[in-house]
Coordinates of C-alpha atoms in Angstrom, one line a residue:
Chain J
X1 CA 194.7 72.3 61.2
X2 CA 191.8 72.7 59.2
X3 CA 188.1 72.5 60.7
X4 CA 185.8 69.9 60.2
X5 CA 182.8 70.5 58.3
X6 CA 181.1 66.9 57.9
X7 CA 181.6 64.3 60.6
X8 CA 179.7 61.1 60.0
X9 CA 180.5 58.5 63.2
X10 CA 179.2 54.9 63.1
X11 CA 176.3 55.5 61.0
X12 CA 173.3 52.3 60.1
X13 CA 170.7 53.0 58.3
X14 CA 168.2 49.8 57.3
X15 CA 165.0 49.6 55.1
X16 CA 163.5 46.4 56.2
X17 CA 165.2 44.0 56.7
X18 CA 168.4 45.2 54.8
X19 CA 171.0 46.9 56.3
X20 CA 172.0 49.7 53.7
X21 CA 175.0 51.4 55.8
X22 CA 176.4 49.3 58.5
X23 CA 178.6 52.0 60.3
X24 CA 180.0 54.2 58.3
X25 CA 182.9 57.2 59.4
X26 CA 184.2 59.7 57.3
X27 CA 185.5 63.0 58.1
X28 CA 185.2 65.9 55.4
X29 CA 187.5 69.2 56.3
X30 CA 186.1 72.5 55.2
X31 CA 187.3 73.3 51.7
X32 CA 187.8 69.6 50.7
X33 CA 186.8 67.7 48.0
X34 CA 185.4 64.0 49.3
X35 CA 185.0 61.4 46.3
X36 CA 182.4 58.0 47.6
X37 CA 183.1 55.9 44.7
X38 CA 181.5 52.1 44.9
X39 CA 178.9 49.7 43.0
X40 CA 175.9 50.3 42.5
X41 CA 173.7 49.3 46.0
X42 CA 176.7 50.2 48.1
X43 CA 175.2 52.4 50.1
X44 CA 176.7 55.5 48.7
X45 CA 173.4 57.2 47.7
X46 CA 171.6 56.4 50.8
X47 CA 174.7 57.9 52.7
X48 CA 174.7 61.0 50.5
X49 CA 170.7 61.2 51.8
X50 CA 171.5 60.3 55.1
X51 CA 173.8 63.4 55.6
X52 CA 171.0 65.6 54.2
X53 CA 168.3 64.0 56.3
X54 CA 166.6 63.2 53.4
X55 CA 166.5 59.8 54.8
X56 CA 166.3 59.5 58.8
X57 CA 168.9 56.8 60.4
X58 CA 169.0 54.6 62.8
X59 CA 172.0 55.1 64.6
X60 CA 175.4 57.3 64.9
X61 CA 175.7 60.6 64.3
X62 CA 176.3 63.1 61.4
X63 CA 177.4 66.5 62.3
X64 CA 177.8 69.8 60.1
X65 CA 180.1 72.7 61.4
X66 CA 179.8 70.8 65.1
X67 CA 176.2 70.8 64.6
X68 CA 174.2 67.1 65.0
X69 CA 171.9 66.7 62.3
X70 CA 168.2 65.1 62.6
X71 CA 168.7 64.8 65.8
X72 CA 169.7 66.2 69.1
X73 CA 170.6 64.7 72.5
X74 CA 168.2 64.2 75.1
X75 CA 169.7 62.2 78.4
X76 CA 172.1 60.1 77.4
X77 CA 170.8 59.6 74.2
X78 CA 169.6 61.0 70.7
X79 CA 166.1 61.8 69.6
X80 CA 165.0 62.7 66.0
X81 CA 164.4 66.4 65.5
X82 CA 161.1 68.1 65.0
X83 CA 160.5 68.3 61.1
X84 CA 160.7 72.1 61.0
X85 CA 163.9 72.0 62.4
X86 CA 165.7 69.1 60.1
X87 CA 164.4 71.6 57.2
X88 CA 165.9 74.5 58.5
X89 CA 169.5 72.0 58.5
X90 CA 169.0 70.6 55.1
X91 CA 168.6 74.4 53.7
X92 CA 172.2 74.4 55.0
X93 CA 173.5 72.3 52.4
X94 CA 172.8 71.9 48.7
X95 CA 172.0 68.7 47.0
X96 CA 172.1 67.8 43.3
X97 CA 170.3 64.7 41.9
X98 CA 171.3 62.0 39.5
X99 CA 168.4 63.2 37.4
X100 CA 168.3 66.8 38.0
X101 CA 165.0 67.1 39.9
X102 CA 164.3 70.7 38.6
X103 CA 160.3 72.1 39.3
X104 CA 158.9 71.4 35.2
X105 CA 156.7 74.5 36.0
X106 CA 158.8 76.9 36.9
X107 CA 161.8 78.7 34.6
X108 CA 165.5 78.3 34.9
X109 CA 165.7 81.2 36.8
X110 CA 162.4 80.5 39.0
X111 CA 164.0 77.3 39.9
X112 CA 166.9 79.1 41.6
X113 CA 165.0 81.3 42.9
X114 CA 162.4 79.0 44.6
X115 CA 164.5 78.0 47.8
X116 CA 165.6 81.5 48.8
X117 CA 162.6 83.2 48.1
X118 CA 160.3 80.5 50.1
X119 CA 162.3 79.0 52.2
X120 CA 164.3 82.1 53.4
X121 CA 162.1 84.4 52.7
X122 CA 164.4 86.8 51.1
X123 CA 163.0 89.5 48.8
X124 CA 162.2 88.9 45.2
X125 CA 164.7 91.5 43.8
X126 CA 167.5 91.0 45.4
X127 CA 167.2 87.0 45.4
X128 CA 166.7 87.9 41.3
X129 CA 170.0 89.4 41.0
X130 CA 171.6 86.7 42.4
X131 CA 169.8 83.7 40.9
X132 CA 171.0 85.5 37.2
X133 CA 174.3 85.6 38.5
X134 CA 174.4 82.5 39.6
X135 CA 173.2 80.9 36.1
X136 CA 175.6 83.5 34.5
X137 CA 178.5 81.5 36.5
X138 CA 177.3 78.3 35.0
X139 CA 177.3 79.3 31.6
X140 CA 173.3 79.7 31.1
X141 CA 173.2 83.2 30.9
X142 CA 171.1 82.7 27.8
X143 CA 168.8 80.5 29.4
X144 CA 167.1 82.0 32.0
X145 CA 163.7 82.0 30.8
X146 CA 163.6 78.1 29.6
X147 CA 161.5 75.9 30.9
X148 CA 163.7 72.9 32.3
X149 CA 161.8 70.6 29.1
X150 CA 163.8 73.0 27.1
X151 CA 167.1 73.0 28.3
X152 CA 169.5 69.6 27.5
X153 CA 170.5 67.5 30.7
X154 CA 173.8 68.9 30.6
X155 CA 171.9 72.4 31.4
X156 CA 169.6 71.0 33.4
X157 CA 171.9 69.7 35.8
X158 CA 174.0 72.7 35.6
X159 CA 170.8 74.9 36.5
X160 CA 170.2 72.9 39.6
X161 CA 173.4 73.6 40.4
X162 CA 173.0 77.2 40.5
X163 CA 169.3 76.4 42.6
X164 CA 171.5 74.4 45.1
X165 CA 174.4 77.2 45.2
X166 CA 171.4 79.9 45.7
X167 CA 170.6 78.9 49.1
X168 CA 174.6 79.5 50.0
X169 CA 175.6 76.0 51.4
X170 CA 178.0 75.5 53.6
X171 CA 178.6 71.7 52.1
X172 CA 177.3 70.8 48.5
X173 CA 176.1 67.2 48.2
X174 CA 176.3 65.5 44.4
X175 CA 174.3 62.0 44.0
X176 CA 176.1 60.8 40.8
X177 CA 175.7 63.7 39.1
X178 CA 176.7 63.6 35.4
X179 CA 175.4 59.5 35.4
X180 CA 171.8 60.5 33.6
X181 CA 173.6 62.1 31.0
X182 CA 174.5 61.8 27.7
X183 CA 178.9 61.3 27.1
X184 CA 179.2 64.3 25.6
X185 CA 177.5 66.4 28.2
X186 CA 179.0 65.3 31.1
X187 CA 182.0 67.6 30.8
X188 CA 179.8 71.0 31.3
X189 CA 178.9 69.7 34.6
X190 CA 182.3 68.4 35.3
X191 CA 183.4 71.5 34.6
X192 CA 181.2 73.8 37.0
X193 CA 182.7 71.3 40.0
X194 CA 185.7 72.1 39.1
X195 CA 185.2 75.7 39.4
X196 CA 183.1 75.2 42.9
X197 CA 185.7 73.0 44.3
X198 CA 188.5 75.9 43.1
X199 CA 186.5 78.4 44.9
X200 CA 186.7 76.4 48.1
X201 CA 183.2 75.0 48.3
X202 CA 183.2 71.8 50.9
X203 CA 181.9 68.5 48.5
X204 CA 180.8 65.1 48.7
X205 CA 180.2 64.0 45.2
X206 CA 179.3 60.5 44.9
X207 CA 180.6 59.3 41.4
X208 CA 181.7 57.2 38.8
X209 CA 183.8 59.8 37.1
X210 CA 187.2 58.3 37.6
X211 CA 188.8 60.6 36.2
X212 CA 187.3 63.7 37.6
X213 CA 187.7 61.6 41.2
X214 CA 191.4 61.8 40.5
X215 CA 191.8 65.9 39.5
X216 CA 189.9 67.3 41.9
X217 CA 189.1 64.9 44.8
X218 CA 191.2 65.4 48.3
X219 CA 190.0 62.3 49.4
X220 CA 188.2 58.9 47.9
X221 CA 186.6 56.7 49.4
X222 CA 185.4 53.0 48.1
X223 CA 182.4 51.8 49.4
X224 CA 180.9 48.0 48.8
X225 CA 177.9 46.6 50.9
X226 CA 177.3 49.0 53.5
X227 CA 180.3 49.5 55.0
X228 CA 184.2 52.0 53.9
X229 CA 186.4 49.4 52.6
X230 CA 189.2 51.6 51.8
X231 CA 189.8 55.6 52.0
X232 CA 192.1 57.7 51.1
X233 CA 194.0 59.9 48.5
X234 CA 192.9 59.6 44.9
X235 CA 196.3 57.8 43.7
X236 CA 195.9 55.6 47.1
X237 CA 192.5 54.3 45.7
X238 CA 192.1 54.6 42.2
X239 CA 195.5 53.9 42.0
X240 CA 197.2 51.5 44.2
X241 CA 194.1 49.9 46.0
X242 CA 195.0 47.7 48.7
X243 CA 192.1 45.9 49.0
X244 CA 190.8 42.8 46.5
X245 CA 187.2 44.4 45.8
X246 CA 188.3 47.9 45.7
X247 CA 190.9 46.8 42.7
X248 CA 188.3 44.4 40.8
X249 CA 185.8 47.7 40.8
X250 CA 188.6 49.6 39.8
X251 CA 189.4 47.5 36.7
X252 CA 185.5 47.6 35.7
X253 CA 185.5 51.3 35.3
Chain Y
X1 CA 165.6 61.1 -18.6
X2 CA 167.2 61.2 -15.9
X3 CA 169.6 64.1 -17.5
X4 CA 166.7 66.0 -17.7
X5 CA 165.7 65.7 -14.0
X6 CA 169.6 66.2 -13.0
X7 CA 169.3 69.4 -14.7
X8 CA 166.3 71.2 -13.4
X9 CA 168.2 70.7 -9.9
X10 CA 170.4 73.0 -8.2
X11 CA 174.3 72.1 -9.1
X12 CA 174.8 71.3 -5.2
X13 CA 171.6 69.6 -4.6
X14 CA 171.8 65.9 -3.4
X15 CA 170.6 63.4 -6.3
X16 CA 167.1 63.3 -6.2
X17 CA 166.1 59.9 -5.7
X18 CA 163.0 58.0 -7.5
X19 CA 160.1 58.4 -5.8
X20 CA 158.2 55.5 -4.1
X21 CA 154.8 55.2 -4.3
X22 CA 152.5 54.1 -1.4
X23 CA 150.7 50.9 -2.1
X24 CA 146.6 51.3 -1.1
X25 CA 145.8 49.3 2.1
X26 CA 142.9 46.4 0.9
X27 CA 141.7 47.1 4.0
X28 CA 140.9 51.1 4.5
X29 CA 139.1 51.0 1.3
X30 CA 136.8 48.1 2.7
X31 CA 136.4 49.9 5.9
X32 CA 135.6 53.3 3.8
X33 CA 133.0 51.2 2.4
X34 CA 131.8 50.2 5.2
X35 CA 131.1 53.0 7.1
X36 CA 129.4 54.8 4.1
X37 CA 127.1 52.2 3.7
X38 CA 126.2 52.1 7.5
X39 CA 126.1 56.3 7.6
X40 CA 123.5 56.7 4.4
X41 CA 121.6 53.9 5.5
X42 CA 121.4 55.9 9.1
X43 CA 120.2 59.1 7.4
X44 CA 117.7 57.3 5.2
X45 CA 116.0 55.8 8.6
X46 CA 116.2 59.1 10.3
X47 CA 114.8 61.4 7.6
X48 CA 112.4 58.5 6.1
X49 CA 111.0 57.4 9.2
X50 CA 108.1 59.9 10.5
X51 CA 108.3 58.2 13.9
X52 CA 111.4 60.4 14.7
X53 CA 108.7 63.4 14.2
X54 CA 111.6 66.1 13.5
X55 CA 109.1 69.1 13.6
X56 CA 108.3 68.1 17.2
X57 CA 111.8 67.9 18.3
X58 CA 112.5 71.6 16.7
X59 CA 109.1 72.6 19.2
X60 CA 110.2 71.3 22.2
X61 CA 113.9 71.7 21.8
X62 CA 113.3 75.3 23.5
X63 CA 110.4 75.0 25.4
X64 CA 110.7 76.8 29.0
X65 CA 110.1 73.4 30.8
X66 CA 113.4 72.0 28.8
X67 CA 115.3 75.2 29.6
X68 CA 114.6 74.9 33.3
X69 CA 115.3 71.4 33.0
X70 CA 119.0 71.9 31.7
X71 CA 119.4 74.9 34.5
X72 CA 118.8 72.8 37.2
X73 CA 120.9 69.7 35.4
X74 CA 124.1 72.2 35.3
X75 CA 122.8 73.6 38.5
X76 CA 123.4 70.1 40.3
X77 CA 126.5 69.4 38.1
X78 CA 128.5 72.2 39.6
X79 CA 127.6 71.9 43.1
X80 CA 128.3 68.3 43.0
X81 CA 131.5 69.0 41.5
X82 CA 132.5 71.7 44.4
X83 CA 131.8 69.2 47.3
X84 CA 133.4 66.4 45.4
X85 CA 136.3 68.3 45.3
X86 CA 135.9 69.9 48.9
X87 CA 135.3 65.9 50.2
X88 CA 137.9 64.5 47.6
X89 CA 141.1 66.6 48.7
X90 CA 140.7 65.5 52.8
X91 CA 139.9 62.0 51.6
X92 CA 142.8 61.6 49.2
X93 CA 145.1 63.1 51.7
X94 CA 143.9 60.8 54.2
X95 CA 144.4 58.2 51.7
X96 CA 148.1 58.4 51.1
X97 CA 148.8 59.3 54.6
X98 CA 151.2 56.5 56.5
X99 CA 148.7 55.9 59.3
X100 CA 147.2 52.6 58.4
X101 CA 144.0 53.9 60.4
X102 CA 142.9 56.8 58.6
X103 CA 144.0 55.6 55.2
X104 CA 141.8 53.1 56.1
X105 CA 138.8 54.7 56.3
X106 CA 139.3 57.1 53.3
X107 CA 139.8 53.8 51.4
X108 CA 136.6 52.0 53.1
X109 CA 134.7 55.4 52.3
X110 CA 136.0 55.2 48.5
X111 CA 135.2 51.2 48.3
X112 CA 131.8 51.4 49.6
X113 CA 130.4 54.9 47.4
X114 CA 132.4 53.4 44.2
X115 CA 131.7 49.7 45.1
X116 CA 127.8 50.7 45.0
X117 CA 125.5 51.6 42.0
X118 CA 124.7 55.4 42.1
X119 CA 120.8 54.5 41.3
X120 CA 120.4 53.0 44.5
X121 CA 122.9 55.9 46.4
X122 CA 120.5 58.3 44.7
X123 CA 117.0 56.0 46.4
X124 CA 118.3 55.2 49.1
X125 CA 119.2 58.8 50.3
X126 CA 115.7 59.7 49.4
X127 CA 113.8 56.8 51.7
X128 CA 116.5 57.9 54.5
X129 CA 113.9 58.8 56.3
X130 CA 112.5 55.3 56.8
X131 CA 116.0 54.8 58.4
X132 CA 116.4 57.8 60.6
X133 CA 112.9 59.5 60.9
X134 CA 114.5 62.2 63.0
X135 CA 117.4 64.1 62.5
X136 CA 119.9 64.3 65.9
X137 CA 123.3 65.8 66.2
X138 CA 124.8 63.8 68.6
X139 CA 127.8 62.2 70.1
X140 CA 128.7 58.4 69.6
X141 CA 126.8 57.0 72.7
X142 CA 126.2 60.8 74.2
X143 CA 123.3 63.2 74.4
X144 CA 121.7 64.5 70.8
X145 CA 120.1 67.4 70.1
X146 CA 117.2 67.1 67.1
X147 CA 117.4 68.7 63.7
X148 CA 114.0 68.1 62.6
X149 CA 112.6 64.9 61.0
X150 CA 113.9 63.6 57.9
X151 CA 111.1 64.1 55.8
X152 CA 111.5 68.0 55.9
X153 CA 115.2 68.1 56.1
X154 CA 116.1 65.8 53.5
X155 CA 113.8 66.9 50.2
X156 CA 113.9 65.0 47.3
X157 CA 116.8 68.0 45.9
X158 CA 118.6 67.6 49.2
X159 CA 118.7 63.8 48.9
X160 CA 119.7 64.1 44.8
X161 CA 122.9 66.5 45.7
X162 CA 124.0 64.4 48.9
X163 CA 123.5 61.4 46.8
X164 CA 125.9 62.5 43.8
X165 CA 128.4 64.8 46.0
X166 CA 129.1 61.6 48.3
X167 CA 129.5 59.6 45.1
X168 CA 131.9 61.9 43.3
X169 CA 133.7 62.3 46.3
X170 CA 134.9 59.1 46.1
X171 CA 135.7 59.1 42.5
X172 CA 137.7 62.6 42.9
X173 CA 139.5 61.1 46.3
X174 CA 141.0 58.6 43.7
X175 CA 141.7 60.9 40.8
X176 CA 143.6 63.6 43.1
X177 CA 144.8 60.6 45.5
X178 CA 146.4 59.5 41.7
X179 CA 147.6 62.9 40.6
X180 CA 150.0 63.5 43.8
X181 CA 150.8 59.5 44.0
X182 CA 152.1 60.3 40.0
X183 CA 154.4 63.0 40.6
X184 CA 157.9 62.1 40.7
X185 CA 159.4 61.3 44.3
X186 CA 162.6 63.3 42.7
X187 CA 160.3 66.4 42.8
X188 CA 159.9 66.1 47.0
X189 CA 163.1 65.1 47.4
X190 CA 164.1 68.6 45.7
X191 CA 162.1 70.5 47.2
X192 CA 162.7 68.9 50.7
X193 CA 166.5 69.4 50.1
X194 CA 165.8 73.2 49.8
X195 CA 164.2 73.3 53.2
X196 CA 160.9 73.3 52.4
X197 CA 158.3 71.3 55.0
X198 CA 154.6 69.8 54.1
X199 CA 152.8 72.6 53.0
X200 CA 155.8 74.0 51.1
X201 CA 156.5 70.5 49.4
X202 CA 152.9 70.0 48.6
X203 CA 152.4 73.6 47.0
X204 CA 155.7 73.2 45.1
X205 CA 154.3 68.9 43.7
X206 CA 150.7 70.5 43.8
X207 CA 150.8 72.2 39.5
X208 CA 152.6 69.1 38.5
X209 CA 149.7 67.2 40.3
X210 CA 147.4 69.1 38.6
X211 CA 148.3 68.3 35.3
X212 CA 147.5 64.8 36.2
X213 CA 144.4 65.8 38.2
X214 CA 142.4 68.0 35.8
X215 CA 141.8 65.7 32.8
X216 CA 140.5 63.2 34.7
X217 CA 137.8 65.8 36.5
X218 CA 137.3 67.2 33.6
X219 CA 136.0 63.4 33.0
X220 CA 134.3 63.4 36.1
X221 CA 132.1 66.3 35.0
X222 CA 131.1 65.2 31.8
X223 CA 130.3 61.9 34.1
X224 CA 128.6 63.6 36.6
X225 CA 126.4 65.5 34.3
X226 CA 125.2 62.5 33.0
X227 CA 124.4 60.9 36.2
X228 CA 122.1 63.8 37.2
X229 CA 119.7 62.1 34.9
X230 CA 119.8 59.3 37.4
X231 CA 117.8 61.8 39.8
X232 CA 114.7 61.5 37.6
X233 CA 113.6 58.7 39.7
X234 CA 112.9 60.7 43.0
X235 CA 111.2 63.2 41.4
X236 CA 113.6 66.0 40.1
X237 CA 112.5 68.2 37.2
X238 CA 116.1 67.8 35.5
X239 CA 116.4 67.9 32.2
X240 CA 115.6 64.4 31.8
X241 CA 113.0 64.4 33.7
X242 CA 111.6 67.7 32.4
X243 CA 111.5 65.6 29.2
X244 CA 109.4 62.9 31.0
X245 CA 107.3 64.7 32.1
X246 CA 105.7 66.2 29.1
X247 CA 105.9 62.8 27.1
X248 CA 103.9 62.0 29.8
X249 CA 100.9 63.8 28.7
X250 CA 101.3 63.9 24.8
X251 CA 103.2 60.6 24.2
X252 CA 105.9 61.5 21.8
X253 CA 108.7 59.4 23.7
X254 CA 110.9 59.5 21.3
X255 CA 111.1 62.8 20.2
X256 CA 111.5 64.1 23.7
X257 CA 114.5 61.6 25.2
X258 CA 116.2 63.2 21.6
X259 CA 115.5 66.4 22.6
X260 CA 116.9 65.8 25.9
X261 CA 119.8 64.2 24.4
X262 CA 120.7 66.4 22.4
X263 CA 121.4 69.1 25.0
X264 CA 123.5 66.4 27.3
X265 CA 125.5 65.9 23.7
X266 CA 125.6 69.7 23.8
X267 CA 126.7 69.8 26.9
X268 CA 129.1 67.3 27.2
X269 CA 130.9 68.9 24.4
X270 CA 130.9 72.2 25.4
X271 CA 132.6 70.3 28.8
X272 CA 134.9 68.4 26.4
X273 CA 135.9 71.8 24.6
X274 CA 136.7 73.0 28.2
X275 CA 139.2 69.8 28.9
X276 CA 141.5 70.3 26.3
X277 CA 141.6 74.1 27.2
X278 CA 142.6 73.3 30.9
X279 CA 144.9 70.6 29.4
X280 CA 146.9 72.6 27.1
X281 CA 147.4 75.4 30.3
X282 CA 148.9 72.9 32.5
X283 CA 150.5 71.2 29.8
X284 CA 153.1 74.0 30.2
X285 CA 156.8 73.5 30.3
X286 CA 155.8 70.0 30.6
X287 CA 157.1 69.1 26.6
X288 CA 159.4 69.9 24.4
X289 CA 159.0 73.4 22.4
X290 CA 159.1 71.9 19.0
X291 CA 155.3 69.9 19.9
X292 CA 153.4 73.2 21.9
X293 CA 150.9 74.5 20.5
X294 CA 150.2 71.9 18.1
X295 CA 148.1 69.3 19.1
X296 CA 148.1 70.1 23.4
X297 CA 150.0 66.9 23.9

């Protein structure tokens, strides 16, 4: 049996008035590959956040390794971490944005360098040698010294890549990440997940990439509204969903 | 004729195509006319017209009372500028902080020293000793312990750099409040998902800030050196009022609010020169390669 590395258990999150995730569960085994496919306003981002306590929510419980995060108990109950700490648990996992998010000021290299070198605290020399390697495994050996304004999105994203791999995650987060780019740039990136899922890197891509949902993914899950209307393998999905919304989204894409 | 252009081109070169010419817009050569008739009627006035008295401008332009005017005009300008800034970072912080309280009061602080005209900020904190004749440090309700009275405390300098600093504090709260409202939430969402907290998020969003933040000073100086010559009123030998003072005795108005204008225009631009330095610096990696260096936008 494999361990568990993600374990999300009746999670809600609201903003207002509107109920965003209305208990979602999903279960993510080390190693695995976890596709949350869905229309737009399903939830799927906010979950994606939710796991990296970007956003803070209301009730359940999402564990990494075992490990509660944002939160810990107290009684019988939870109670939201101190901010220090939910930092020190976000650094644990690496996120990559729909639009790339990479510091303008700072170079290629600098951007990869900025979480271990701040946030870790780990010397400039040796965190150097492995932020070139890292953009080296992404194919941007050439492009260390660019400014993000210089590189194309399909770079871009595949720099913040390299930042997110930097701080060694134990589970790499993707918020639709080949969506801001142009068609014939979203294979690069597709491409570098491939190669991180190959190595055995633990991912929760949220995606409309179909087809890439199908190669790689272990599991896919089809969200709508808030809640998991169907999980399960690729060709169980994408495939032969069982449910109506799941098949009337699937014939959209 | 067209063989004969066909054959001065190379073999492989695309057909050269028959030029079009621009047709002359009615307009620009009405506005050309225009201004040229407004800037030579201009310089016939001002070199026609004794009144100006040119010589006299050329005497005073140097004269030690102007030059110690302008010191103490740049000398308020940057002390101004330092506790705007020192006043404007708390207060803009305060500002965009989710307690409803203390945003509250930044944004009543900003609303009353923006919401007022400076000329009376800059009287009113002069006659402040007609509303507090002695000086305490004290707590709300509590037992005080007196400064000294207002009159010797506050002097009429005291009262012109309180007056301006409180001012431009409020206009920099807003123009730093705007430069870390404008950077993009994708940028603290980053740098949060590396593990960074407050002070680590803030010094990553602070240089993008900053290229939102220093044009806009740079604005508030130039403004702010202007608005020193509202402290003529209470008695400061600015520049301005360094000008004043010696049309006072030999009458020559006119030639002495140019003179003093002219060094605010020099100034100003040497201020404005500045800007687009500090513009183009933190301009960088913010556009694409093909545009730096060409016009610092």
């Amino acid at each position: 049996m494999t361990d568990v590395m993600l374990e999300v258990r009746a999670v809600r999150k609201s903003f207002g008035h509107v109920e965003v995730l209305r208990g979602i569960d999903l279960t993510v085994p080390a190693g695995n590959v976890a596709c949350i496919i869905g229309p737009s306003g399903s939830g799927k981002s906010t979950l994606l956040r939710s796991v990296n306590a970007l956003e803070s929510v209301d009730a359940g419980e999402i564990r990494l390794g075992g490990e509660l995060i944002g939160c810990t108990e107290r009684g019988t109950g939870l109670v939201a971490l101190p901010e220090k700490q939910t930092a020190a648990q976000r650094a644990r996992m690496g996120m990559v944005f729909q639009r790339f998010n990479l510091f303008p000021h700072l170079t290629a290299l600098e951007n990869v360098m900025a979480g271990p070198v701040r946030v870790q605290r780990r010397p400039k020399d040796e965190v150097r040698r492995e932020a070139s390697d890292l953009l080296d495994r992404v194919g941007l050996a050439d492009r260390v010294e660019y400014y993000p304004a210089h590189l194309s999105g399909g770079q871009q994203q595949r720099v913040a890549i390299a930042r997110a791999l930097a701080m060694k995650p134990e589970l790499m987060l993707f918020d639709e990440p080949t969506s801001a780019l142009d068609p014939e740039l979203v294979g690069e990136v597709l491409d570098v997940m491939r190669e991180l899922a190959r190595d055995g890197m633990t991912m929760l891509v949220v995606t409309h990439e179909m087809g890439f949902a199908r190669e790689i993914a272990d599991t896919v899950t089809f969200m709508d509204e808030g809640v998991i209307v169907e999980h399960g393998t690729p060709a169980e999905v994408i495939d032969s969903p069982r449910h109506e919304r799941t098949r009337e989204f699937c014939a959209r894409i | 004729m067209t063989a004969r252009t066909v054959e001065s081109v190379e073999p492989h070169a695309p057909p050269a195509g028959r030029r079009i010419a621009r047709r002359p817009n009615r307009w620009n050569l009405l506005g050309v006319a225009a201004v040229a008739y407004v800037v030579l009627q201009v310089a016939s006035v001002v070199t026609t017209n004794e009144n100006f008295a040119w010589p006299m401008i050329g005497r005073y332009l140097f004269a030690p009372p102007i030059l110690h005017g302008i010191g103490l005009t740049i000398w308020l300008t940057v002390v101004v500028m330092l506790i705007g800034v020192l006043l404007g970072v708390p207060l803009a912080i305060m500002r965009i902080s989710g307690n409803p309280l203390v945003s509250g009061a930044a944004w009543c602080y900003v609303w009353v020293f923006r919401g007022t005209p400076l000329l009376i900020q800059v009287i009113f904190w002069f006659n402040i000793s007609a509303l507090f004749p002695v000086i305490h440090l004290s707590i709300p309700f509590g037992p005080s312990l007196a400064l000294g009275s207002a009159n010797s405390l506050i002097t009429p300098l005291t009262a012109a750099v309180i007056a301006l600093a409180l001012n431009e504090a409020a206009y920099m709260a807003e123009t730093i409040r705007g430069g870390l409202l404008g950077v993009d939430q994708g940028q603290r969402d980053a740098a949060r998902a590396l593990g960074m907290t407050g002070s680590g998020v803030l010094r990553m969003i602070m240089p993008q800030a900053m290229r939102m933040i220093i044009p806009p000073t740079a604005n508030n100086t130039i403004t702010t050196l202007k608005n020193t010559a509202l402290v003529s009123v209470i008695g400061i030998a600015d520049l301005l009022h360094s000008a004043q003072i010696i049309y006072a005795q030999n009458y020559q108005t006119i030639p002495l609010l140019i003179v003093a204008a002219l060094w605010y225009l020099a100034l100003t631009s040497l201020l404005g020169i500045g800007q687009n330095r500090l513009e183009r610096h933190f301009g960088k990696g913010a556009r694409p390669m093909a545009a730096r260096g060409r016009d610092g936008r």
